[in-house]
CSV table of C-alpha atoms in Angstrom, one decimal:
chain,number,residue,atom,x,y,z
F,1,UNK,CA,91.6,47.2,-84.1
F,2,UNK,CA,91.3,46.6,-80.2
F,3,UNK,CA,88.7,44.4,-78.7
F,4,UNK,CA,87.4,47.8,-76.8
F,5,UNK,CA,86.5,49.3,-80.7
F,6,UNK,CA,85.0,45.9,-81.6
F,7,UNK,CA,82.8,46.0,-78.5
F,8,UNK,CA,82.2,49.7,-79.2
F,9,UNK,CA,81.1,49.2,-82.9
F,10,UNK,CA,79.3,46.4,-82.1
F,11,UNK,CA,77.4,48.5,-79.4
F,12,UNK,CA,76.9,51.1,-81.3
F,13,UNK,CA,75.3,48.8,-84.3
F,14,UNK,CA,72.7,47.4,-81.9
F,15,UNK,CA,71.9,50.5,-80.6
F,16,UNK,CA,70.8,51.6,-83.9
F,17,UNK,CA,69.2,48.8,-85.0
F,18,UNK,CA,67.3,48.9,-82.0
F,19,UNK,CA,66.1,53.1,-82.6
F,20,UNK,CA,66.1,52.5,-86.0
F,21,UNK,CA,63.2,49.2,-85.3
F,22,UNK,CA,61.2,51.8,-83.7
F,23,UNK,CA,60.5,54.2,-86.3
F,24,UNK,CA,61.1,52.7,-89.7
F,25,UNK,CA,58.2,51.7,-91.9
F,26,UNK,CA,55.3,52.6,-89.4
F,27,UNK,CA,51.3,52.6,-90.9
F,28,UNK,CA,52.0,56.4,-89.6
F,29,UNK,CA,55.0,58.4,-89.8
F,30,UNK,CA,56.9,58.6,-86.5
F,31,UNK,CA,59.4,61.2,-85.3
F,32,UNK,CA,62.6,60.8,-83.3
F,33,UNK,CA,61.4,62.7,-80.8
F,34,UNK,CA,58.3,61.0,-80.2
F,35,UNK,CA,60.2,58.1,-80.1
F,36,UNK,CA,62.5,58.7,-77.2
F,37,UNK,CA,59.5,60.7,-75.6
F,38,UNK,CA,58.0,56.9,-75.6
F,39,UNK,CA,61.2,55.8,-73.7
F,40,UNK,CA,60.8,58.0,-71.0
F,41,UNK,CA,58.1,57.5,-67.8
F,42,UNK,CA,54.7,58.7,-68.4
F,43,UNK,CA,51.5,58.5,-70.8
F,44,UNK,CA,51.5,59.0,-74.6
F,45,UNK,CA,50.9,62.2,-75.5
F,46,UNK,CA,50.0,61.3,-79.3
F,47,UNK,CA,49.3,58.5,-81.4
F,48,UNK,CA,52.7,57.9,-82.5
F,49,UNK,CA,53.7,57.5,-79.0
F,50,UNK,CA,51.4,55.2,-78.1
F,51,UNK,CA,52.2,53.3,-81.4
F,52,UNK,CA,55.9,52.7,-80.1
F,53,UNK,CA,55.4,52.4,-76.3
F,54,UNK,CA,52.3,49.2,-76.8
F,55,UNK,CA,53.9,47.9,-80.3
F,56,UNK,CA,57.7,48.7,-81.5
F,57,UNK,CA,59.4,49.3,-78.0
F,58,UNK,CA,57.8,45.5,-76.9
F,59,UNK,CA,58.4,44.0,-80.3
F,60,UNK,CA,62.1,45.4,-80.0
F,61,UNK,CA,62.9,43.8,-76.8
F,62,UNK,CA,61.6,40.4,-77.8
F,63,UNK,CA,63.7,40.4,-80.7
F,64,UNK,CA,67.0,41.1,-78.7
F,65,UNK,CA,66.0,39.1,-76.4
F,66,UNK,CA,65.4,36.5,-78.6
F,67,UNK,CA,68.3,36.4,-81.0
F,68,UNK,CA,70.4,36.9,-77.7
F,69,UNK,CA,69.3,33.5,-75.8
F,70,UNK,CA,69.2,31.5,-79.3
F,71,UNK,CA,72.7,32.8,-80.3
F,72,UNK,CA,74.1,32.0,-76.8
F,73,UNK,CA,72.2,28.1,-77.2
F,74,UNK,CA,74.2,27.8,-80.3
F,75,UNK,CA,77.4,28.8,-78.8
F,76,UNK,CA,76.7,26.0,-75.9
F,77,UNK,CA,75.6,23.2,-77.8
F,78,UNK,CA,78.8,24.0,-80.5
F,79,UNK,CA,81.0,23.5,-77.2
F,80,UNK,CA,79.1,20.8,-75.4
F,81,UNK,CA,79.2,18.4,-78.6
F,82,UNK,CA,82.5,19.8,-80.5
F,83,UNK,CA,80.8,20.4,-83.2
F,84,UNK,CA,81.1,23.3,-85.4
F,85,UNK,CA,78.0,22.6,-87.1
F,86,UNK,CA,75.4,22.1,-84.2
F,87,UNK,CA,72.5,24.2,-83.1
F,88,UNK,CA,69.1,24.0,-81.5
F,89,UNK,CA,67.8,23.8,-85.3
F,90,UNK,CA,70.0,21.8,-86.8
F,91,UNK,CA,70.1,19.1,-83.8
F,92,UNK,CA,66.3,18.8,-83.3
F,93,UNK,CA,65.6,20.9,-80.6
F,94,UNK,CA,63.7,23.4,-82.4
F,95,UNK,CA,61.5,20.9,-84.2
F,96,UNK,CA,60.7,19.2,-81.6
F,97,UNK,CA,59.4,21.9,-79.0
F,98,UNK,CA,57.3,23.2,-82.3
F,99,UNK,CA,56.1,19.7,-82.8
F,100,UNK,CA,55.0,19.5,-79.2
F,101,UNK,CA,53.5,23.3,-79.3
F,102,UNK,CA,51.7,22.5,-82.4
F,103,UNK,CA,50.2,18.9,-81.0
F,104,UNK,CA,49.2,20.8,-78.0
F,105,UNK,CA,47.4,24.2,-80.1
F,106,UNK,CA,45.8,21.7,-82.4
F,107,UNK,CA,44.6,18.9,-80.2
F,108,UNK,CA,44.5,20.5,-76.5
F,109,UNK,CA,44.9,17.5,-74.3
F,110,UNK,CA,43.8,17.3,-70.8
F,111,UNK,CA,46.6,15.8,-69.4
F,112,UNK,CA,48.1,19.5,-70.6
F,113,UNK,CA,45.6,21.9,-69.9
F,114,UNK,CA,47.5,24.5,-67.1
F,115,UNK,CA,50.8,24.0,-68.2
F,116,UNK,CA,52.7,26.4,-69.5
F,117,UNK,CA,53.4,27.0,-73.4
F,118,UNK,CA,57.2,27.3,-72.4
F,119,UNK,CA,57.4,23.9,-70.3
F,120,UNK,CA,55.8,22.0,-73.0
F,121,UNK,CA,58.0,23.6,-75.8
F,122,UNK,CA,61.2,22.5,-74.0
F,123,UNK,CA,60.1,19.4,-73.1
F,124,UNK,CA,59.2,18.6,-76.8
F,125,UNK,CA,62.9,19.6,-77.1
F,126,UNK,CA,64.2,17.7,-74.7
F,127,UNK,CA,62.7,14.7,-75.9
F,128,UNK,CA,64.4,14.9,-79.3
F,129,UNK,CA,67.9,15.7,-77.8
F,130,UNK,CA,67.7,13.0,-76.0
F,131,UNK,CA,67.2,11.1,-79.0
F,132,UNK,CA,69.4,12.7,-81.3
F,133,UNK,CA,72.1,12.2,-78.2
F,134,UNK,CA,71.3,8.4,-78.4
F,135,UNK,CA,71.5,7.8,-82.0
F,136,UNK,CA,74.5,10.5,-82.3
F,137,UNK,CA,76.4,7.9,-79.9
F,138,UNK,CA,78.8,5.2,-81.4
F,139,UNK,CA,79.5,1.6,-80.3
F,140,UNK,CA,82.1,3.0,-78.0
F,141,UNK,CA,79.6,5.1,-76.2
F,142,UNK,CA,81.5,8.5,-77.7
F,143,UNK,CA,79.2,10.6,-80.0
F,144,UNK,CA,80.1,11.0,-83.1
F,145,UNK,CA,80.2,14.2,-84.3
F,146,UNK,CA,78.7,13.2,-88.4
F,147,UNK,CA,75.9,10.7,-87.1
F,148,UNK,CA,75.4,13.8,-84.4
F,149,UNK,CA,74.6,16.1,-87.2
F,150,UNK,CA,72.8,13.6,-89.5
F,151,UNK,CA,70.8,12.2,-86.7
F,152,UNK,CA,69.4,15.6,-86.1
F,153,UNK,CA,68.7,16.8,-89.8
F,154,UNK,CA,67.0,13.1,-89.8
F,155,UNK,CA,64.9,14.3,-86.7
F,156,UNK,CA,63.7,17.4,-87.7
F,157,UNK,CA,62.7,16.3,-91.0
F,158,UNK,CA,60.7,13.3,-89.0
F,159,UNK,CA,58.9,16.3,-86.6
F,160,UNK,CA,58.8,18.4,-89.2
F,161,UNK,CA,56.5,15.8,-91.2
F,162,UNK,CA,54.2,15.4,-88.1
F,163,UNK,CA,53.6,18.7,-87.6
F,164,UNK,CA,52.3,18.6,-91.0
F,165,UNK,CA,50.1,15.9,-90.3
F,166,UNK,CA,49.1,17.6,-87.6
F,167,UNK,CA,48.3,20.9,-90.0
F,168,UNK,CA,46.2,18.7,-92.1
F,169,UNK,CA,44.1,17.0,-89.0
F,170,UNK,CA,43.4,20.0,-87.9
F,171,UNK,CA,42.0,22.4,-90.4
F,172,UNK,CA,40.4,25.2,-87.5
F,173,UNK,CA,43.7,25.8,-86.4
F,174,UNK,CA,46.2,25.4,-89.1
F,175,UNK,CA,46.4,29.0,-90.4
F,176,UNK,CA,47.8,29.8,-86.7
F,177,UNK,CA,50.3,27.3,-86.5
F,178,UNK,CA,51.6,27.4,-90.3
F,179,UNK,CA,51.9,31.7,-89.5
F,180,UNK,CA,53.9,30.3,-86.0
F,181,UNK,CA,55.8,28.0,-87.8
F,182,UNK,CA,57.4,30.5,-90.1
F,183,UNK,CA,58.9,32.4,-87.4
F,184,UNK,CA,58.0,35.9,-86.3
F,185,UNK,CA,57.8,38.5,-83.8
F,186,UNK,CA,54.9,40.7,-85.2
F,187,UNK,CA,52.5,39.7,-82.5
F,188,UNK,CA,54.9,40.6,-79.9
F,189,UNK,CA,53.5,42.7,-76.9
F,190,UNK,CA,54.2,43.3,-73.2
F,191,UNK,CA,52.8,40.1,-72.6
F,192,UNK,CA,55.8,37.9,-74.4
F,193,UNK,CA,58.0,40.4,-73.0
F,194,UNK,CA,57.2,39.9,-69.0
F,195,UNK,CA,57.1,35.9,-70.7
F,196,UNK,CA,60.8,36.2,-71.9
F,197,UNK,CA,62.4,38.0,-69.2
F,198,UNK,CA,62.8,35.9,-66.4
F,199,UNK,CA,64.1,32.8,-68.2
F,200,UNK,CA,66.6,34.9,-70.1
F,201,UNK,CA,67.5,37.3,-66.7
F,202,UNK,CA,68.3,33.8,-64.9
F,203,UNK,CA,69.5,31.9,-67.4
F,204,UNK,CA,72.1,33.8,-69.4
F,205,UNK,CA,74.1,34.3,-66.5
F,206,UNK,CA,74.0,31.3,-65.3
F,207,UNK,CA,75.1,30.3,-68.6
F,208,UNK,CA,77.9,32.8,-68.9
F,209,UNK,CA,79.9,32.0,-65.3
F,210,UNK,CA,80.6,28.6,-66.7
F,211,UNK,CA,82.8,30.2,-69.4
F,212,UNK,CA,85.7,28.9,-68.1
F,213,UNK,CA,84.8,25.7,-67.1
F,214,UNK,CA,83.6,25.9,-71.0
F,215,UNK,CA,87.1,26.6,-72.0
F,216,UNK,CA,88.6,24.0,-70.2
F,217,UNK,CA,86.2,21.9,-72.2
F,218,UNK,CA,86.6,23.0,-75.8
F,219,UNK,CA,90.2,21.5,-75.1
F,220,UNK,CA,88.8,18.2,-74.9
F,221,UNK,CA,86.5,15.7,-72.7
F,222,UNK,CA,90.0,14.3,-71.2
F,223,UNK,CA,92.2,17.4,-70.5
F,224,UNK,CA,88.7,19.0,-69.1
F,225,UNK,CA,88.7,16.2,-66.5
F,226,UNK,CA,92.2,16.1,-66.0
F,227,UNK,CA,91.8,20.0,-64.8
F,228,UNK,CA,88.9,19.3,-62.2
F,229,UNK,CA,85.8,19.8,-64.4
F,230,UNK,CA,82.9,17.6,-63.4
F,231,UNK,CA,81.8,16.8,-67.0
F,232,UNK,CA,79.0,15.1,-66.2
F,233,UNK,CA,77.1,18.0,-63.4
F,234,UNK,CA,78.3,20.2,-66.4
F,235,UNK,CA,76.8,19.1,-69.1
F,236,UNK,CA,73.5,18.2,-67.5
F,237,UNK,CA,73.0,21.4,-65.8
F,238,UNK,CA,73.7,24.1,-69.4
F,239,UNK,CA,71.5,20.7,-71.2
F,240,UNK,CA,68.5,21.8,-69.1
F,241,UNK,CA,69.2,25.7,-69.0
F,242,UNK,CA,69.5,25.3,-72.5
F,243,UNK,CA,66.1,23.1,-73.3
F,244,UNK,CA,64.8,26.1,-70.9
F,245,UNK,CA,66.3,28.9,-73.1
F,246,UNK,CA,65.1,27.5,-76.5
F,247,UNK,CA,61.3,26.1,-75.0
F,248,UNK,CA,60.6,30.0,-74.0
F,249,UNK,CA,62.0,31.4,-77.2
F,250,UNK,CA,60.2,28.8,-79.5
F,251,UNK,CA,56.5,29.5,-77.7
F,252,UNK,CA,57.1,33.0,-78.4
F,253,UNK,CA,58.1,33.6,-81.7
F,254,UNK,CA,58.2,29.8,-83.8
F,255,UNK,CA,61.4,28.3,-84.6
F,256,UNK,CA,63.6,31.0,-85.8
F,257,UNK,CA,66.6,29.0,-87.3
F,258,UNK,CA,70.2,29.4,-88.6
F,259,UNK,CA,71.0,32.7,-85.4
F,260,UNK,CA,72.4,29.5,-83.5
F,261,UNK,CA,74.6,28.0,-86.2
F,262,UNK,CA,76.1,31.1,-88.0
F,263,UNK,CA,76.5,33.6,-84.9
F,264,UNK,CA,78.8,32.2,-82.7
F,265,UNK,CA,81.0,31.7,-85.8
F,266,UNK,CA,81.1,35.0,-86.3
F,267,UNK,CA,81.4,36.1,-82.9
F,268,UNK,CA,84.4,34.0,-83.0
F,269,UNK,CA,85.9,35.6,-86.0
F,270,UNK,CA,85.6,39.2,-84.0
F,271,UNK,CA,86.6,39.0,-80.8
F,272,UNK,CA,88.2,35.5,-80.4
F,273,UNK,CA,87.7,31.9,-79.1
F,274,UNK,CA,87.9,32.5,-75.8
F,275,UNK,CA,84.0,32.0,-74.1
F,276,UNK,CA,84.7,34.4,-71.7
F,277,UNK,CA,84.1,36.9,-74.2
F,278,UNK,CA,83.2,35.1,-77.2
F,279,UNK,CA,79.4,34.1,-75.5
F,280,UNK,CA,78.4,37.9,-74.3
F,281,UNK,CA,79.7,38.9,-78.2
F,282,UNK,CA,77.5,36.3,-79.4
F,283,UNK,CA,74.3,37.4,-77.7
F,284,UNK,CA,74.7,40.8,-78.8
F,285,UNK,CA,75.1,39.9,-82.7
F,286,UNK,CA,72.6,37.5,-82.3
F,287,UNK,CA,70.4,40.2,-80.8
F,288,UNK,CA,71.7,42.6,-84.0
F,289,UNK,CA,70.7,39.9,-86.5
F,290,UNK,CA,67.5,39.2,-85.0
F,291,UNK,CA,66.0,43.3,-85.0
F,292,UNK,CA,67.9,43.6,-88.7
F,293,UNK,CA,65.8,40.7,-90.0
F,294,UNK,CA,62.6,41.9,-88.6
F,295,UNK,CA,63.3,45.6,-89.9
F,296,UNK,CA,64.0,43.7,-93.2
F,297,UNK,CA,61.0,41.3,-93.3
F,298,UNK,CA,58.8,44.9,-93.3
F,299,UNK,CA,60.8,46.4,-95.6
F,300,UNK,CA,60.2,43.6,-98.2
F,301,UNK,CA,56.7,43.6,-98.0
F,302,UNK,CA,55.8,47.5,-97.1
F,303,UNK,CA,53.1,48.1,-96.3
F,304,UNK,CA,52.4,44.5,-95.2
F,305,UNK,CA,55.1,42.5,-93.7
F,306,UNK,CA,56.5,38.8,-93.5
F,307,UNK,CA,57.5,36.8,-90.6
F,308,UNK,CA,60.9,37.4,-89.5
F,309,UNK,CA,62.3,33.7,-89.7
F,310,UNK,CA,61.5,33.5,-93.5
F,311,UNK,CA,64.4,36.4,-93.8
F,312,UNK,CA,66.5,34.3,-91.8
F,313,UNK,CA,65.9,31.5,-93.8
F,314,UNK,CA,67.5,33.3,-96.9
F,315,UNK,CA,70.2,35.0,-95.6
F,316,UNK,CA,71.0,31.1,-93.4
F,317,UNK,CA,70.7,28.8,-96.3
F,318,UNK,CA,73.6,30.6,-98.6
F,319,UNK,CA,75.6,30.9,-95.0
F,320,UNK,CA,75.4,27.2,-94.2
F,321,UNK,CA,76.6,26.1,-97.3
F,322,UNK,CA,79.3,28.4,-97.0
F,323,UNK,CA,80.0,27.5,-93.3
F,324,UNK,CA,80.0,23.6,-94.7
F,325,UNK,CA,82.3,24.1,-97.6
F,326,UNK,CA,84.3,25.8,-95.1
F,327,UNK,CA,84.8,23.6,-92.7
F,328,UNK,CA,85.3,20.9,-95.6
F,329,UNK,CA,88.3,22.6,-97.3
């Protein structure tokens, strides 16, 4: 099979995921044709129009949007720390921009008050990078790829803990931020749309044309420098477009976990290692995982619903262990 049919088939899959998000398990029933009638310019002729234009078409985009950006973090965290293992969950990031979202729903500071959701989500997550980086580093001043991975599992768990403390402190608003935490897209609208778009429309691509600069780097730290890559501007410019990426995508939908870790494995094992391709791959089976999970987490609860990240948690635990054993054997 040529890398055009795996690009084709992959295409095609999203595409359908994506129609097949807009009709499927509606509280009424919704044609095909009102469906692409909702696509086109103009006002809603019927109910079930109006249905998908205001709540599946938005809902849809967020989720490829999202799976997308957190698929691509994963990716560029994997190559930034060679390490097969990391992620914006499993490092920390993810717990920390919901521990700083949930300290700020709860308690609502002054010092915060005007500041957007999105800014205070990556800087939550930026804070614990920076400490997972710092207790991920050995006595040589080289991180070490275990204590990387054990000092963020250590971190999360510690975040994780306070946001419960937080749940319990604050009793008005715990419903809210227990629902949050979970991970979902139901409340997506235009709103979280026009919210998403312009970090992930700047910052993909400016993700994506340092590919081969990234190449040069999954050879190694020394044969990267050797080749004229300035590590250093590198890897502090996709660290922040990163923290960026994942703060947006965490104050929309929760953290949404395992997407990082497991896609860009997979993406690998389709199309190849080579980041010129392997990134834009990623995004788009991110983006397919993302809509399947939300058409799943209705399906298993018709006519109610679940959040989306709690059907990511069961089809990313069994794939984690099988990643680990994996890369053990």
């Amino acid at each position: 099979m040529t890398q055009f049919h795996r690009w084709l088939i992959s295409l095609l899959a999203l595409g359908t995921a994506f129609w097949f998000s807009l009709i499927s398990f509606a509280a009424l029933p919704i044609s095909a044709q009102a469906a692409w009638h909702a696509l086109l310019p103009g006002e809603a002729h019927s109910v079930a129009e109006a249905l998908v234009y205001n709540l599946r078409l938005p809902r849809a985009l967020v989720a490829i949007m999202l799976g997308a950006s957190l698929a691509l973090a994963g990716a560029l965290l994997q190559v930034l720390t060679h390490n097969p293992l990391a992620s914006p969950a499993i490092l920390g990031i993810n717990s920390g921009a919901a521990l700083a979202i949930a300290l700020t729903s709860a308690f609502s500071p002054i010092a915060l008050q005007g500041y957007p959701l999105s800014f205070i989500a990556a800087t939550g997550g930026g804070l614990s990078w920076l400490c997972v980086s710092a207790a991920g580093r050995g006595s040589n001043q080289h991180t070490d790829r275990q204590r990387l991975i054990l000092a963020g599992i250590a971190l999360s768990a510690f975040c994780m803990a306070l946001t419960r403390v937080t749940l319990l402190l604050s009793e008005d608003h715990a419903f809210g931020i227990l629902y949050w935490l979970a991970g979902g897209i139901s409340h997506a609208r235009w709103q979280q749309v026009w919210l998403l778009l312009p970090f992930v429309g700047f910052l993909t691509p400016l993700i994506l044309l340092q590919a081969r600069a990234l190449n040069l780097l999954g050879i190694g730290d020394d044969a990267a420098h050797a080749l004229g890559v300035n590590l250093y501007r590198l890897r502090r410019l996709l660290s922040v477009a990163l923290l960026i990426l994942v703060g947006a995508c965490v104050s929309v939908a929760g953290p949404l976990g395992f997407i990082g870790l497991l896609v860009p494995h997979l993406a690998r094992a389709w199309i190849g290692h080579d980041l010129r391709i392997m990134l834009p791959m990623s995004m788009i089976l991110g983006a397919l995982i993302l809509l399947m999970a939300d058409i799943a987490a209705r399906w298993l609860a018709w006519p109610g619903e679940i959040p989306a990240g709690v059907v990511l948690g069961l089809i990313g635990a069994p794939g984690f262990v099988w990643l680990a054993r994996r890369r053990h054997s």
